[in-house]
Amino acid sequence: PSTSVSTAILIFTRTDSGGTDKVWFYDMKADGYSLDDKREPVEANDIPDIIEKYTQWQAEQAGFDHKKQKAFVVDREEIAENKYDLSINRYKEIEYEEVQYDPPEQILDQLEALEAEIQSDLAELRDML
């Protein structure tokens, strides 16, 4: 709590069949408590969803192939190719939204108009003194 350091929880299940072919990831954002040192309850809580999705994955072993979702699966081979790095950011696909900005000339015009307004207000204040 109260730090920006991420924590990973690893659950190992004995397979008796040579290992694990897929690793399940969940991008948890909130645990139901504030991130300050008071740790007071808050509404945001991913834990019930984690339990539900993990149980679903255990039962079906399918449906978690999209790496843009909060819960997804990564093949063992891909993890091996990444030198067994289990950082979720290595595998999660992030969608970026394109941002449209006004043309620079228009932004400069807006800044000049704001500056003129500020100068006018300062002059009015000076006259009041």
CSV table of C-alpha atoms in Angstrom, one decimal, residues 22-98:
chain,number,residue,atom,x,y,z
A,22,LYS,CA,-0.3,-21.6,-20.2
A,23,VAL,CA,0.0,-18.9,-17.6
A,24,TRP,CA,-3.1,-16.9,-16.5
A,25,PHE,CA,-2.6,-13.1,-15.9
A,26,TYR,CA,-5.0,-10.6,-14.4
A,27,ASP,CA,-4.4,-6.8,-14.5
A,28,MET,CA,-5.6,-5.9,-11.0
A,29,LYS,CA,-6.1,-2.2,-10.4
A,30,ALA,CA,-7.8,-2.1,-7.0
A,31,ASP,CA,-8.1,-4.3,-3.9
A,32,GLY,CA,-11.0,-2.5,-2.2
A,33,TYR,CA,-8.8,-0.2,0.0
A,34,SER,CA,-7.3,3.2,-0.5
A,35,LEU,CA,-3.6,3.4,-1.4
A,36,ASP,CA,-2.7,5.8,1.3
A,37,ASP,CA,-1.4,4.7,4.7
A,38,LYS,CA,-4.9,4.7,6.2
A,39,ARG,CA,-6.1,1.8,3.9
A,40,GLU,CA,-9.7,2.7,4.2
A,41,PRO,CA,-12.3,0.7,2.3
A,42,VAL,CA,-13.2,2.1,-1.2
A,43,GLU,CA,-15.7,1.0,-3.8
A,44,ALA,CA,-13.1,-0.1,-6.5
A,45,ASN,CA,-12.3,-3.8,-5.9
A,46,ASP,CA,-11.1,-6.3,-8.5
A,47,ILE,CA,-10.8,-9.2,-6.1
A,48,PRO,CA,-14.4,-10.6,-6.7
A,49,ASP,CA,-13.8,-10.4,-10.5
A,50,ILE,CA,-10.4,-12.1,-10.2
A,51,ILE,CA,-12.0,-15.0,-8.3
A,52,GLU,CA,-14.8,-15.3,-10.8
A,53,LYS,CA,-12.6,-15.2,-13.9
A,54,TYR,CA,-9.9,-17.5,-12.4
A,55,THR,CA,-12.6,-20.0,-11.5
A,56,GLN,CA,-14.0,-19.7,-15.1
A,57,TRP,CA,-10.6,-20.2,-16.6
A,58,GLN,CA,-9.9,-23.3,-14.4
A,59,ALA,CA,-13.2,-24.8,-15.5
A,60,GLU,CA,-13.1,-24.0,-19.2
A,61,GLN,CA,-9.4,-23.3,-20.0
A,62,ALA,CA,-10.6,-21.1,-22.8
A,63,GLY,CA,-11.9,-17.6,-23.5
A,64,PHE,CA,-8.9,-15.7,-22.3
A,65,ASP,CA,-6.9,-15.3,-25.5
A,66,HIS,CA,-7.4,-11.5,-26.0
A,67,LYS,CA,-4.5,-9.8,-24.3
A,68,LYS,CA,-6.4,-6.5,-24.2
A,69,GLN,CA,-8.7,-7.8,-21.5
A,70,LYS,CA,-8.1,-7.6,-17.8
A,71,ALA,CA,-7.6,-11.4,-17.7
A,72,PHE,CA,-5.7,-13.3,-20.4
A,73,VAL,CA,-3.5,-16.3,-20.9
A,74,VAL,CA,0.1,-16.5,-22.3
A,75,ASP,CA,1.7,-19.6,-23.7
A,76,ARG,CA,4.7,-21.0,-22.0
A,77,GLU,CA,6.8,-20.7,-25.2
A,78,GLU,CA,6.2,-16.9,-25.3
A,79,ILE,CA,7.2,-16.6,-21.6
A,80,ALA,CA,10.4,-18.6,-22.4
A,81,GLU,CA,11.2,-16.3,-25.3
A,82,ASN,CA,11.0,-13.4,-22.9
A,83,LYS,CA,13.5,-15.0,-20.5
A,84,TYR,CA,10.7,-16.0,-18.1
A,85,ASP,CA,9.8,-12.4,-17.4
A,86,LEU,CA,6.4,-12.5,-15.7
A,87,SER,CA,5.8,-8.8,-15.8
A,88,ILE,CA,2.2,-8.3,-17.0
A,89,ASN,CA,3.3,-5.2,-19.1
A,90,ARG,CA,5.4,-7.5,-21.2
A,91,TYR,CA,2.4,-9.4,-22.5
A,92,LYS,CA,-0.7,-7.1,-22.1
A,93,GLU,CA,-1.6,-5.3,-25.3
A,94,ILE,CA,-2.5,-1.7,-24.7
A,95,GLU,CA,-4.8,0.2,-27.0
A,96,TYR,CA,-3.8,3.8,-27.5
A,97,GLU,CA,-6.3,6.4,-28.5
A,98,GLU,CA,-5.3,8.9,-31.1
